[in-house]
Short mmCIF file of C-alpha atoms and ligand atoms in Angstrom, two decimals:
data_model
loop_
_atom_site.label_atom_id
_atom_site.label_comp_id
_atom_site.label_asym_id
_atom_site.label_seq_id
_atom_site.Cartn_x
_atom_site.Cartn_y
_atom_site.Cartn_z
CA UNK L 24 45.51 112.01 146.01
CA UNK L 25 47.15 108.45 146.43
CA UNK L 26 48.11 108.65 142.91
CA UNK L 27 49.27 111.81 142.59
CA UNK L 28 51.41 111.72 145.75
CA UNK L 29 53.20 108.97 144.70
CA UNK L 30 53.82 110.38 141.49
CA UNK L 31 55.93 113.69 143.34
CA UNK L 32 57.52 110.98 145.55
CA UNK L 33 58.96 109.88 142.50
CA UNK L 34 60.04 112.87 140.53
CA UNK L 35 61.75 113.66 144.02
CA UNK L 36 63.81 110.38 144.01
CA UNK L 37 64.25 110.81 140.00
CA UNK L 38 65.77 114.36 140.82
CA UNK L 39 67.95 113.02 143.51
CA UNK L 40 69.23 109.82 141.64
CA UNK L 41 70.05 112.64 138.64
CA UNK L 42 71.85 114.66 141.08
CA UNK L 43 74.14 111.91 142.78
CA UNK L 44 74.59 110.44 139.23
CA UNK L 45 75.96 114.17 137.56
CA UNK L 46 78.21 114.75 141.36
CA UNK L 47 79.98 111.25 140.40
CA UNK L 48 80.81 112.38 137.18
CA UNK L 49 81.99 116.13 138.23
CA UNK L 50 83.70 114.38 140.81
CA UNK L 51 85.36 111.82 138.45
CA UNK L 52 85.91 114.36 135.96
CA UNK L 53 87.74 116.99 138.20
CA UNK L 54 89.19 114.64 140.74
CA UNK L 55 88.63 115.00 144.16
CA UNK L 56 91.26 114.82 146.73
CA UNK L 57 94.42 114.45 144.99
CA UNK L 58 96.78 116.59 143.15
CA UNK L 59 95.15 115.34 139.50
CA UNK L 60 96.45 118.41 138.21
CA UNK L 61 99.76 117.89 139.52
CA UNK L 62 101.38 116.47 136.34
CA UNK L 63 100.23 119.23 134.02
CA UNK L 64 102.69 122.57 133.79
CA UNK L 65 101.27 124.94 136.54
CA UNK L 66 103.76 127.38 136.33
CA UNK L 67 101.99 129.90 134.89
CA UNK L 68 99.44 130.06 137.98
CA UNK L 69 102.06 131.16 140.02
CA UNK L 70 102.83 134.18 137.64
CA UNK L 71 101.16 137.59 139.61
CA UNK L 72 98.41 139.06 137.15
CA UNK L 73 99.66 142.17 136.86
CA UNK L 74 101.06 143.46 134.03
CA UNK L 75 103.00 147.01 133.08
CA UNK L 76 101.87 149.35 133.44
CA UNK L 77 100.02 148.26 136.81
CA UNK L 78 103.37 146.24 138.08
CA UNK L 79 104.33 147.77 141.54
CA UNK L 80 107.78 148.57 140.26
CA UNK L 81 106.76 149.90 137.02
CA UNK L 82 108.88 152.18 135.62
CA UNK L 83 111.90 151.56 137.79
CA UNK L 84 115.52 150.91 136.68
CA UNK L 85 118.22 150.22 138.89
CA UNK L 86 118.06 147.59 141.77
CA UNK L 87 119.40 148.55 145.39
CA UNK L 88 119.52 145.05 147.31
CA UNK L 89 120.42 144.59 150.74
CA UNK L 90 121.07 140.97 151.80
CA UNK L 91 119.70 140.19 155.28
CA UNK L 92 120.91 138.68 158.27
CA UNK L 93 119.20 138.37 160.83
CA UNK L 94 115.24 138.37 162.50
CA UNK L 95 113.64 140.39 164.65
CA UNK L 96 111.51 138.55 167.26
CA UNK L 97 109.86 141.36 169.55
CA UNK L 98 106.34 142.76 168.84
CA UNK L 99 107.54 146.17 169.80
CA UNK L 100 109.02 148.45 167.36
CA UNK L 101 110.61 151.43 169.37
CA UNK L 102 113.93 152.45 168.39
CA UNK L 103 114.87 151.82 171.82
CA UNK L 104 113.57 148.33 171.21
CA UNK L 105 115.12 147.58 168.04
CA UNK L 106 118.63 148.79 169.12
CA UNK L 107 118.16 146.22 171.60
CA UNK L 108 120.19 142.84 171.03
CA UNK L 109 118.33 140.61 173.39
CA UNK L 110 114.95 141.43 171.09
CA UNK L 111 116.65 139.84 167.52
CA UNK L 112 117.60 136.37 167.12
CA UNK L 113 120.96 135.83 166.25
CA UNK L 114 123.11 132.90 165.25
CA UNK L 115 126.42 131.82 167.08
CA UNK L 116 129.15 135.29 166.20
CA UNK L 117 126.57 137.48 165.51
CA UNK L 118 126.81 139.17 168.71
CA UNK L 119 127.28 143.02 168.31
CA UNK L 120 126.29 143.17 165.01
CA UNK L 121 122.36 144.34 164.95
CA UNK L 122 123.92 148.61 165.20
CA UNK L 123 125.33 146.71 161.54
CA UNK L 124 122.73 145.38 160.05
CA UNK L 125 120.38 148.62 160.60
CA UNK L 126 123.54 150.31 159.15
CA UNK L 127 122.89 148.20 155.89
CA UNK L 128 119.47 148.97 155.81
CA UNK L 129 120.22 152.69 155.87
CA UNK L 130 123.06 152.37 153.61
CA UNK L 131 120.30 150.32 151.05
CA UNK L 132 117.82 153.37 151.99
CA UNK L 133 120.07 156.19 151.51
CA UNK L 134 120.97 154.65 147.72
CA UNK L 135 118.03 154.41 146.90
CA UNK L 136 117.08 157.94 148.37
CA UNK L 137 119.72 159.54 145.59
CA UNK L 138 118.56 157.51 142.67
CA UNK L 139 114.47 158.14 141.82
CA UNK L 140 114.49 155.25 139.29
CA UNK L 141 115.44 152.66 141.87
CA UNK L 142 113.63 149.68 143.12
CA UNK L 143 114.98 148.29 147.08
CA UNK L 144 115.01 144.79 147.65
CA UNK L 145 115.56 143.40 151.14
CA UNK L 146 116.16 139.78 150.85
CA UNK L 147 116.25 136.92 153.27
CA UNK L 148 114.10 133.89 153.75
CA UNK L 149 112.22 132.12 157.03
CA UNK L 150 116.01 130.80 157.53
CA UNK L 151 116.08 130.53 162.01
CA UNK L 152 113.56 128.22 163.27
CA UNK L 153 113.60 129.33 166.72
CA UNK L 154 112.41 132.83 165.36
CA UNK L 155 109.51 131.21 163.98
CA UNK L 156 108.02 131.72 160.64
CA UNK L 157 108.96 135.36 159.54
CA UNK L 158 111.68 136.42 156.94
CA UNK L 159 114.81 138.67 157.45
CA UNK L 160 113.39 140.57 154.21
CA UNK L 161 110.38 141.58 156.44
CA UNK L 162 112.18 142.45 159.47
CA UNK L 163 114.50 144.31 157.41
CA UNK L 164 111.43 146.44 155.46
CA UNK L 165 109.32 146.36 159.07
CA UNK L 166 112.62 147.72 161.03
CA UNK L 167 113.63 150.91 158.29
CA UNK L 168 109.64 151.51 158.41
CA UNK L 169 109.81 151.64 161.79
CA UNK L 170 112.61 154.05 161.73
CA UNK L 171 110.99 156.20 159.65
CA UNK L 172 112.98 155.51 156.53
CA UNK L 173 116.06 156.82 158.22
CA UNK L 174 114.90 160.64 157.25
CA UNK L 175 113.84 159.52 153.92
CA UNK L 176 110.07 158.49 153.61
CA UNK L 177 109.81 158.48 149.56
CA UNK L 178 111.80 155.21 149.45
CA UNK L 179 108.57 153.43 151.27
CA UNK L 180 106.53 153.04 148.29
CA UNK L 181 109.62 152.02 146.36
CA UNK L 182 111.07 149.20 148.59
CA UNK L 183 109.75 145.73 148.47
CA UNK L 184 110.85 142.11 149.88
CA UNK L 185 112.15 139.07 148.21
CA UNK L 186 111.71 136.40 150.80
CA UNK L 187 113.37 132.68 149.78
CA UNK L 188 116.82 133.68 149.38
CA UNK L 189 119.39 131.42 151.81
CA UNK L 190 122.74 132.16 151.14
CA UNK L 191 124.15 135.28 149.46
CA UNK L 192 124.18 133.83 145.69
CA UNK L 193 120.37 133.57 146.60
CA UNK L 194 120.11 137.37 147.78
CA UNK L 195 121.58 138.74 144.61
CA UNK L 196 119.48 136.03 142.01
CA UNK L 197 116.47 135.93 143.36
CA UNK L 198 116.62 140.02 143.24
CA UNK L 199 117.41 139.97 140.03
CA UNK L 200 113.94 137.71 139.49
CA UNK L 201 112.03 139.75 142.06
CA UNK L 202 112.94 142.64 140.16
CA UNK L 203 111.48 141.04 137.00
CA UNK L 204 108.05 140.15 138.99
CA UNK L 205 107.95 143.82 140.23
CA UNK L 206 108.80 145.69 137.01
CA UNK L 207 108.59 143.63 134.12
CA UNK L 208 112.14 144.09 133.08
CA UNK L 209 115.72 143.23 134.43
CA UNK L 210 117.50 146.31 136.82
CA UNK L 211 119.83 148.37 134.47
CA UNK L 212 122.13 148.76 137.20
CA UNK L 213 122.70 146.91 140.56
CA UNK L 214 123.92 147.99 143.89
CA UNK L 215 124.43 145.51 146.52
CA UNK L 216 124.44 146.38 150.19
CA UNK L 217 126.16 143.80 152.66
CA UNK L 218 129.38 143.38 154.86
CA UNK L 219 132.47 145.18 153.23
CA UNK L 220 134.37 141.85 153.52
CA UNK L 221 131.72 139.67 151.11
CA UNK L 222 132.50 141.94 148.33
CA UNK L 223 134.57 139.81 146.45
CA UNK L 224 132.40 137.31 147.11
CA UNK L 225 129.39 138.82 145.23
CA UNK L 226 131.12 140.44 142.74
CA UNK L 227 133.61 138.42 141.29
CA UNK L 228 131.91 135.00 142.14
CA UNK L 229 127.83 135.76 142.36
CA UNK L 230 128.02 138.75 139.67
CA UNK L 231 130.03 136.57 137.38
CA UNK L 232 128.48 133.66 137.96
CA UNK L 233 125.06 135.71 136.92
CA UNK L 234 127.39 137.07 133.90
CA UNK L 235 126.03 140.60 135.10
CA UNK L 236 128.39 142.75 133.21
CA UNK L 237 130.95 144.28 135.39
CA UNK L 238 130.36 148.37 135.25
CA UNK L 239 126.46 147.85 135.85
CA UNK L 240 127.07 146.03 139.63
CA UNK L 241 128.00 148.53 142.13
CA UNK L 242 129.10 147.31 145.90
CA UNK L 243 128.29 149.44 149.36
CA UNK L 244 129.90 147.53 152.30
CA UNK L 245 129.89 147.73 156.17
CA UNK L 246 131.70 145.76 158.30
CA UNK L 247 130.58 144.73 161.88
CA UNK L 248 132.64 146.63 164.59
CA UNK L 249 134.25 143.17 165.28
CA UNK L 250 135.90 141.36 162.47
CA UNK L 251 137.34 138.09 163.47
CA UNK L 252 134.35 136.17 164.62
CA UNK L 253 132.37 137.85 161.40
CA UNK L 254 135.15 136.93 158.77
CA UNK L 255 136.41 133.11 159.98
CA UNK L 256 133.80 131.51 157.99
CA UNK L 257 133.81 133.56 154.94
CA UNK L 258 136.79 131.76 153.16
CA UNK L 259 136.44 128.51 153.93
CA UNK L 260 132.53 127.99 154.37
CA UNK L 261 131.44 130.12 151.80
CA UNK L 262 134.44 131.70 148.84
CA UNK L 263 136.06 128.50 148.29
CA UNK L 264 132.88 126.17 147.82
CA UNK L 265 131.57 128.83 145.56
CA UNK L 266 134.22 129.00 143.91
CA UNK L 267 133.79 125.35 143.00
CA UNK L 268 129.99 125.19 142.58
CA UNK L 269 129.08 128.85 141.21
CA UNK L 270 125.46 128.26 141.54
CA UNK L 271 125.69 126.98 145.06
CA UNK L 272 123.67 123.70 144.53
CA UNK L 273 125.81 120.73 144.80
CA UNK L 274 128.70 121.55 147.35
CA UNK L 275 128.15 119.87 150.52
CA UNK L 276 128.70 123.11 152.69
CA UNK L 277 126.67 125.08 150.35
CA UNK L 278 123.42 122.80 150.17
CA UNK L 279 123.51 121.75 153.67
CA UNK L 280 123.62 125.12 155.15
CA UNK L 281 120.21 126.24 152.27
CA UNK L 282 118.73 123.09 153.68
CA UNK L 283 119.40 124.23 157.52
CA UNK L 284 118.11 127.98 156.04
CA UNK L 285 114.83 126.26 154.88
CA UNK L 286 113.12 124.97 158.41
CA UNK L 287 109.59 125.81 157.45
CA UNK L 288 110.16 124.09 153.97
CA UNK L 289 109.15 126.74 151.94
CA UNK L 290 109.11 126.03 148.05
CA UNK L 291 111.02 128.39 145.56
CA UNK L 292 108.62 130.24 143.18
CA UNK L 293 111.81 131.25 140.97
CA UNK L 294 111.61 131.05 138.22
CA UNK L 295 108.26 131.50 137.59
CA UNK L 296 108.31 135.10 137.38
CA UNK L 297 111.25 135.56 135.50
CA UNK L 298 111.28 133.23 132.89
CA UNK L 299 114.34 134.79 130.71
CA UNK L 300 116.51 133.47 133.95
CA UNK L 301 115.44 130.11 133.92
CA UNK L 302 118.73 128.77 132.41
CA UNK L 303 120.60 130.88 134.50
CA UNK L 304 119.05 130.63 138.03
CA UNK L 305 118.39 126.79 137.74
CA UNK L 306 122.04 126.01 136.32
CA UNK L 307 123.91 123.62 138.37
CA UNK L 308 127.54 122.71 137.60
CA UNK L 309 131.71 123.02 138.61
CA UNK L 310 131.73 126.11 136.20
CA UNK L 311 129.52 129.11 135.38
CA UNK L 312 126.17 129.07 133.31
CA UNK L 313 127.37 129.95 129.43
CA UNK L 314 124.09 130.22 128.23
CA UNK L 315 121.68 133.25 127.03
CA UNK L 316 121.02 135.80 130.05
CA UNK L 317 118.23 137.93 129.52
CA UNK L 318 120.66 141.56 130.12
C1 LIG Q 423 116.68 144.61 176.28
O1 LIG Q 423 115.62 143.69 176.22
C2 LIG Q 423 115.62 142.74 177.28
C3 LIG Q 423 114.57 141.70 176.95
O2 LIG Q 423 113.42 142.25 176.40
C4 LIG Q 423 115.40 143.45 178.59
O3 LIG Q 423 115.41 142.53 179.64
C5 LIG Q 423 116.52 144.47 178.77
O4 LIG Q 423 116.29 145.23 179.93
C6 LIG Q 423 116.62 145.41 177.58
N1 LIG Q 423 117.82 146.22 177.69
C7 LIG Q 423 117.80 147.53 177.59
C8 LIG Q 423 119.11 148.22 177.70
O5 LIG Q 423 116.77 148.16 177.40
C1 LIG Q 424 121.80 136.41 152.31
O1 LIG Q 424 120.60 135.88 152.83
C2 LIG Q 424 120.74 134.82 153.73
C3 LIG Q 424 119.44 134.19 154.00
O2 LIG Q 424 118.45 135.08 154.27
C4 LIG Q 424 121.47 135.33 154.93
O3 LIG Q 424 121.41 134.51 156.03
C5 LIG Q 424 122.86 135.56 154.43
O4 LIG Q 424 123.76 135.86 155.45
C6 LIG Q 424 122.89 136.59 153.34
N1 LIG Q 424 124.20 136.56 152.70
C7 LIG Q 424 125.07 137.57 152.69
C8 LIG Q 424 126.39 137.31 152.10
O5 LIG Q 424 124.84 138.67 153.08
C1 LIG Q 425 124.27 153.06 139.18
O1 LIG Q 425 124.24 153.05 140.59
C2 LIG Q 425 125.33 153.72 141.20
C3 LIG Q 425 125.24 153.48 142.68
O2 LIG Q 425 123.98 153.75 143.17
C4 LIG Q 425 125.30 155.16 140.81
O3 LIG Q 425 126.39 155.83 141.38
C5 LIG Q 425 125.37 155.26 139.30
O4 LIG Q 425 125.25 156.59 138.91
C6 LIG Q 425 124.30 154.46 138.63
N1 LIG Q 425 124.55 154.42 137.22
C7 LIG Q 425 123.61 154.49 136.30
C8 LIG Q 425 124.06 154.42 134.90
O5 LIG Q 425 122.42 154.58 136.58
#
């Protein structure tokens, strides 16, 4: 009995010596932690699993993106309660422009509406801290859902968010690479939605600054009822530094206002998902990217 008891007692501690022995090697072998991963490429990880023809976009053609602006901070989604100023939150001179922004979202709907083969992108990032952490692309989709599509409920299954972008070179690039993740391909043709005074703006500094050929980018702008608070800015602040620093990364105005846009430090996943831009989206220089662009 003494003997054999004894014996057990042993195989026990043999088993549990083994198993401490083989936990320090997983453990030293897989690291435990830290980041020991962290040096090797991890791109790929990030890439969605999908592939055509199960893509959510699949299919699709032309992109219909409209660039947001602002957050909506109430949990109540009446129209009453959306039309209502005092429930988004808005930056200094954006008074009297929500009735604007929805009119953007039903422009971006109503596009979209005519063309079958189009994919809708709202696109804004977590960019207000005092609104907490939701993006003006989900306020955007949340707010035309709400509205019922503006009379056009087919659009739903077709319209989608991209949610990092912080200034408007952002809203049309990292569309183009959303478009990418939710197709598999680049948009055919491109119709961007915003204020009617950023046109020039987008097209002849963010469209050529993509090098998206001219006839495939189409432009639907409205303006806010008031101009002059909208439109001080716009020259100064935002055409002439682009102008300088077509990519938007190394002008003082430019990356301190996409740092200011960034309050809940959210990481970029472009490229990842869009790998033909790479060169293109991660450029950074006085003039544009003259390398290979995957359209
Ligand atoms: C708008 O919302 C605010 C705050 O929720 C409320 O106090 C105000 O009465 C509302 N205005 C209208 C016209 O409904
Ligand atoms: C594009 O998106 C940003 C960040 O979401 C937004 O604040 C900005 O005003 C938009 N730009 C334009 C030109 O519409
Ligand atoms: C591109 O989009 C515009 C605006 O939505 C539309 O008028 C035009 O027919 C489209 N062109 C092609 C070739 O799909």
């Amino acid at each position: 009995m003494a003997v054999s008891s004894s014996f057990l007692r042993s195989k026990r501690f043999l088993i549990i010596v083994g198993l401490y022995v083989a936990g320090i090697l997983i453990i030293r072998l897989n690291g435990f932690g830290e980041f020991r991963h962290a040096d090797v490429n991890t791109t790929g990880r990030t890439l969605p699993v999908y592939r055509p023809p199960m893509m959510p976009g699949f299919g699709l053609e032309s992109l219909v993106m409209v660039a947001g602006h602002a957050i909506y901070v109430s949990g109540v989604w009446t129209r009453e309660s959306i039309y209502n100023e005092s429930n988004w939150f808005l930056e200094q001179g954006q008074a009297g422009q929500v009735s604007t922004f929805i009119e953007h979202m039903k422009t971006g709907v109503e596009a979209a509406a005519t063309d079958s083969m189009s994919l809708l992108i709202f696109s804004g990032g977590e960019t207000r801290k005092g609104a907490g952490p939701r993006s003006e692309a989900q306020t955007y989709w949340l707010v035309a859902d709400a509205l019922g599509w503006f009379g056009h409920p087919q659009v739903a299954s077709r319209a989608f968010t991209e949610e990092h972008a912080r200034d408007s070179f952002e809203n049309l690039s990292f569309s183009m690479c959303r478009f990418r993740e939710l197709t598999g391909r680049y948009p055919s043709n491109t119709t961007i939605v915003s204020f009617k005074f950023k046109k020039r703006r987008f097209l002849e500094l963010h469209a050529e600054a993509l090098s998206l050929p001219k006839s495939t980018v189409h432009y639907l702008g409205v303006d806010p009822p008031i101009m002059v608070e909208a439109t001080s800015g716009e020259l100064s602040s935002a055409a002439v530094p682009f102008e300088q620093d077509p990519n938007g990364c190394q002008h003082t105005i430019l990356t301190s206002k996409r740092a200011k846009r960034n309050p809940f430090a959210r990481t970029i996943p472009y490229p990842a998902g869009c790998p033909e831009m790479s060169g293109v989206l991660l450029h950074c220089g006085n003039s544009k990217f003259s390398g290979q662009v995957p359209w």
